[in-house]
Steps between C-alpha positions, in 0.01 A plus 500: 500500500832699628783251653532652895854513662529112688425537909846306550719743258431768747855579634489554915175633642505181717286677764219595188496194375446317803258696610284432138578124519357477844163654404517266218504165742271717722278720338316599875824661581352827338723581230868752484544867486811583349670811590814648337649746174460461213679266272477231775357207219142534799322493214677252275491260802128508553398468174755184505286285779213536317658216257578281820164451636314196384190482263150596683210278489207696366119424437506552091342775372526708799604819514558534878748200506244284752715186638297178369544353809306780718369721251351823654175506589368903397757454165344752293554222208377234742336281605745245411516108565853364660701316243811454318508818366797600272899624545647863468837658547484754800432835435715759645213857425708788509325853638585783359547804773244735303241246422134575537280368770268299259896369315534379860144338611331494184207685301129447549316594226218748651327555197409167441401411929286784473355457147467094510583412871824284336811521717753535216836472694854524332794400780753663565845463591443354840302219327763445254765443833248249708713265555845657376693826509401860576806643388504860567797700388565859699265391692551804775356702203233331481164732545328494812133376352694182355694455834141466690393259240799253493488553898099349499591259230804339703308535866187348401655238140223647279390827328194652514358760224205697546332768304198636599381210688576281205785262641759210394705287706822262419746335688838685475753291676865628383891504598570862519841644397613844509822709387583831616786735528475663828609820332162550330293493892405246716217292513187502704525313855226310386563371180887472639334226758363317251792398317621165674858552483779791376816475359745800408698487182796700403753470173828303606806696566726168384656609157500120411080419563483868297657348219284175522145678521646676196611240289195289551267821450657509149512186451102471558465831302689341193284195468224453763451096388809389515585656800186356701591166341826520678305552879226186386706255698490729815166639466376137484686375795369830686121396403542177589601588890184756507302232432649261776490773700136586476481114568680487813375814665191326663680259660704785688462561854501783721638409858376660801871700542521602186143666527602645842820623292306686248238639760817633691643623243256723364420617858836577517496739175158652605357434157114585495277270454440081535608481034889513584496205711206300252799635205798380695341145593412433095877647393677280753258202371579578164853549575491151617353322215698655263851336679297154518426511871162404659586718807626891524791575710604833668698572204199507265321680772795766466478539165105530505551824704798669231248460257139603672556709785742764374249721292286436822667688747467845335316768736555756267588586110818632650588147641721250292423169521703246620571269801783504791629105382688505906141577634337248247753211633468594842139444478511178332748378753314623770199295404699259320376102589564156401647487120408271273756327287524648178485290217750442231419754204358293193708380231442564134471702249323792718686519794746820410132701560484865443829611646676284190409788266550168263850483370680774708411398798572697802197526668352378834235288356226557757726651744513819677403841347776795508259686721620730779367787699423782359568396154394732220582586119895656487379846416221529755700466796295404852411759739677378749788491301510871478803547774426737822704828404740676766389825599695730371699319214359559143527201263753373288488746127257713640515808404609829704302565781280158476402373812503060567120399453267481787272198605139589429281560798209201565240516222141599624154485306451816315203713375353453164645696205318501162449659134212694460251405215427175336751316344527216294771346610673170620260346750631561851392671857566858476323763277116452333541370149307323318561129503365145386418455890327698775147676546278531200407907333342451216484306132651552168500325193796187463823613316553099400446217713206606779684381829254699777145479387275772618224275527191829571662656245504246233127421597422852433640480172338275395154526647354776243595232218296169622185573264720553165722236598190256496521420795244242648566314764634557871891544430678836431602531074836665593700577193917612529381863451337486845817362668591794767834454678549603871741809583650420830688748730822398706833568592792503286900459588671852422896578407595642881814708405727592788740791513712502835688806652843281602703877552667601765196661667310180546820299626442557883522092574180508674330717255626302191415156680138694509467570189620166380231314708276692369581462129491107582165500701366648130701254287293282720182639426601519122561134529134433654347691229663332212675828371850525313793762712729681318786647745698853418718615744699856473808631742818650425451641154304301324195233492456116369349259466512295744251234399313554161111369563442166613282238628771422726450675857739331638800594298349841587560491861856312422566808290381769782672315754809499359474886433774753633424833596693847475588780302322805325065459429477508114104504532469613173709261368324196672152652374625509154620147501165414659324690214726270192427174696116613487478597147711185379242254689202714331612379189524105638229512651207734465265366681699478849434825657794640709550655891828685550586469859759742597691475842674793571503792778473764197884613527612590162854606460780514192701745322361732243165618492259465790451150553193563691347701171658168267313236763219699451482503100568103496235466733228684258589228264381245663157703571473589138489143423251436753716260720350402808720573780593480892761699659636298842635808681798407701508853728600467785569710812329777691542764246374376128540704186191300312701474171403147464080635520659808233617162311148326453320793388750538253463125384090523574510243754470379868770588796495294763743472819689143574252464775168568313605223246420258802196301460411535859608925510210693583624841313299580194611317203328655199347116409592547136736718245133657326453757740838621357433429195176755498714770622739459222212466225424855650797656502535385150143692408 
């Protein structure tokens, strides 16, 4: 067995590690999402607790981990009789992003329910983590089918598998931990509200803890004993005050004021829901036990909410989290009532806790997390950070004739865009594909493991053979030739590719700030439908790229927002780039099926040859390779010259006007990009 990095040679990360050790006291807090970049040790601290916890009492022999004490009733290795049962380390089950459904819940054998009515049931990974870790690493890549799953599992502490009316249930109680780098996209709202608390990581800028996390990485890397045998004394003392932590916590008390505290202060942060305040009450309880106090303060109460409301308050994907601290103590003042006393900390061998970081010290053991508002990752700065340009002043090294960026109008709900066809895709919400999940079309024979059995069709199969099979009695001889698998229509995610106009002809402030809102209200909708954005942008003379595709919507709309306008429309040149971006993610990844949004007026100009004729010829690239695309025409004014409508032909697409894109417009939105695509199949005949 490998030798994992000690929890207490983890240098900093006092917030993180907090956070962990309270869900260890307190499992019912609901587990840590950690957000930050990469090379943050996220990982190397989770997989660290796991060696903290203390040993699980299990019924022997069971494969479901049933408690002795209360074994589960419907156990699909039950029944069971209470007892002594036996001792095992806890598990810390690590879940791969692309794992399949049955990796996840487990595999019923359909050939043998159907052919001897035996439910043969291997668990999965959620049985392996009752009663441990669910560690899920990139967790906001996680696919959406999974996400539903782990969201039933953690509502409802058991799983449920079903095929074909066949059906197995287990408990599935577990401490969920996630890592993510908010680079990659953001997480759904729901599975985001199921993660008790949130802490943000980031590397230390302090040249001297650099050196440390260095010298102790290859120190570990050297010889992975020895260097764990170092940390035994510390991890030790560190399991020890878990334990008399766990202990203590049900002799903790919640007064009256500091329930009206936490009430008032998630009333105050209009966080949705009744979990926040459920999460903040266990946290501050947890808090409590682990300084040795039988009653929570305002200060625990105050670092409850810096670790469970901030990823709470988001409204939109374009939101950072984070909490105003002078609103948070106002609050707590406000409401604040009679204090208990707090007790001395304990003495002994545990008492530096997890701000010690063992031997160098220099943490807040239990204290405060570095938490402010609008806190986000250094290189994805916070919308509202963005500063509110002057009107007519163009930004520092911009370049000739570069306008200072615009605010982007309000973002509004817009119509639907897809890819015509069937792909076969990522599983998301925009185009038909076919998927593991949706409506039922028709039955094919399994390429490996059957997953979806097509149960008319495998009776069909195997109805002609019953009289050479021998068959005598009532039940159906089914034999793995019969075995049909379900083909199931859906919707998959799609590469959503933008190429903005930022030239002088769109840079009007009200125009631009438009145009802007618009391109956000669609990075919206992009971020509802599970799809990656790419963002090009051409003015002046040339094009880039702005973003290269992304999960990441967000650093998107930081991108566009911080966009400067002016200068000559290379249209051509922004096609082009548009067209290498394209090609490039063809070869990552085939499967994800692209839609080139272009936002221009149709204004080509440059020097040379006719830069309408050059726009033109890039365009018929993108229609030779069959790219789905929309053209938002930015036009505006009495008198219209239609080149962005001379624009989509060329590319075989859609135009549609800023207002059409609404939602709620009435004009005539051609509902998808196939009518276009007909025309261009005819041209091409």
């Amino acid at each position: 067995m490998s030798t994992r990095y000690p929890f207490t040679a983890v240098v900093g990360m006092d917030d993180l590690r907090l956070a962990l050790l309270l869900n260890a006291v307190s499992p019912a807090v609901g587990g840590v999402l950690v957000r930050g970049e990469k090379g943050t040790a996220k990982s190397t601290a989770v997989r660290a607790l796991a060696e903290l916890l203390p040993a699980v009492p299990v019924v022997a022999g069971c494969r479901f981990s049933c408690d002795p004490a209360s074994p589960d009733p419907g156990c699909p290795d039950g029944p069971h009789e209470t007892g002594p049962g036996a001792e095992r380390p806890a598990r810390m089950v690590e879940l791969p992003v692309g794992a399949s459904e049955d990796r996840l819940v487990g595999a019923l054998d359909i050939e043998k329910a159907l052919a001897d009515g035996v439910k043969a049931f291997e668990p999965g990974l959620l049985a392996d983590a009752h009663r441990g870790i669910l560690y899920v690493d990139e967790v906001n890549l996680l696919h959406d089918h999974l996400i539903d799953l782990l969201l039933d599992a953690a509502a409802m502490g058991s799983s449920y598998v079903e095929r074909e009316g066949v059906s197995v249930r287990h408990a599935a109680r577990f401490l969920l931990v996630g890592t993510m780098n908010p680079e990659e996209g953001e997480l759904r709202p729901q599975l985001l509200d199921r993660f008790g608390l949130t802490v943000e990581v980031a590397a230390s800028r302090e040249p001297e803890q650099r050196v440390e996390v260095v010298r102790r990485r290859l120190a570990f890397e050297d010889d992975p004993a020895a260097f764990a045998a170092r940390w035994t004394g510390e991890e030790t003392a560190l399991r020890g005050r878990i334990v008399a932590a766990r202990a203590l916590l049900p002799q903790v008390t919640l007064g009256d004021a500091v329930l009206l505290q936490i009430a008032a202060t998630c009333a105050a942060f209009e966080v949705d829901g009744m979990r926040a305040d459920i999460v903040m009450a266990r946290t501050a309880t947890a808090l409590a036990a682990w300084a040795g106090r039988t009653e929570v303060t305002s200060e625990d109460v105050r670092q409850a909410a810096l670790l469970a409301l901030p990823h709470r308050r988001r409204r939109s994907p374009f939101d950072a989290p984070g909490l105003d601290e002078d609103k948070l103590d106002e609050t707590l003042e406000q409401f604040k009532g009679d204090e208990p006393e707090e007790d001395p900390e304990p003495d002994g061998p545990g008492d530096g806790g997890p701000g010690d970081g063992g031997p160098d010290g220099g943490g807040p053991g239990g204290g405060i997390p570095p938490q402010g508002e609008g806190h986000a990752p250094d290189d994805v700065p916070a919308q509202d950070d963005v500063p509110a340009p002057e009107p007519a002043s163009a930004p520092q090294g911009a370049r000739a004739g570069e306008r200072a960026a615009v605010k982007a109008a309000e973002p509004f709900r817009t119509k639907m865009l897809s890819v015509p066809g069937l792909g076969e895709g990522a599983a998301g919400r925009r185009s038909r594909a076919r998927t593991e999940h949706g409506r039922t079309t028709g039955a094919t024979r399994p390429r490996g493991a059957l997953t979806k059995l097509h149960l008319a069709a495998t009776v069909r199969a195997a109805a002609p053979h019953q009289k050479a099979r021998g068959r005598t009695g009532r039940g159906l001889v089914v034999r793995r030739d019969d075995l049909r698998q379900a083909t199931r229509e859906g919707r998959e995610g799609n590469l959503v590719l933008f190429a903005v106009d930022a030239s002088g002809s769109m840079a009007a402030r009200q125009r631009m700030s438009a145009v802007k809102g618009a391109v956000l209200s669609l990075l919206l909708d992009a971020y509802q439908r599970r799809d990656k954005v790419g963002l090009v942008t051409f003015r002046g003379r040339d094009a880039e790229v702005a973003l290269p595709p992304t999960s990441s919507v967000d650093a998107a709309a930081t991108r566009l927002e911080q966009l400067p306008t002016g200068g000559r429309t290379p249209l051509s040149a922004g096609l082009l780039k548009a067209h290498d971006v394209l090609r490039v993610e063809r070869l990552r990844d085939p499967s994800r099926r692209p839609l080139l949004v272009v936002v221009t007026d149709g204004r080509a100009t440059g020097r040379g040859a006719d830069p309408v004729a050059l726009a033109a010829r890039a365009a018929r690239l993108h229609a030779a390779d069959g790219t789905a695309s929309v053209v938002v025409d930015c036009e505006t004014g009495p008198v219209r010259l239609g080149l962005a409508v001379s624009l989509a032909r060329e590319l075989g697409g859609t135009a549609v006007s800023l207002d059409e894109l609404r939602a709620d417009s009435i004009a005539g939105l051609v509902r998808d990009v196939q009518g276009t695509h007909r025309t261009t199949a005819r041209r091409a005949a």
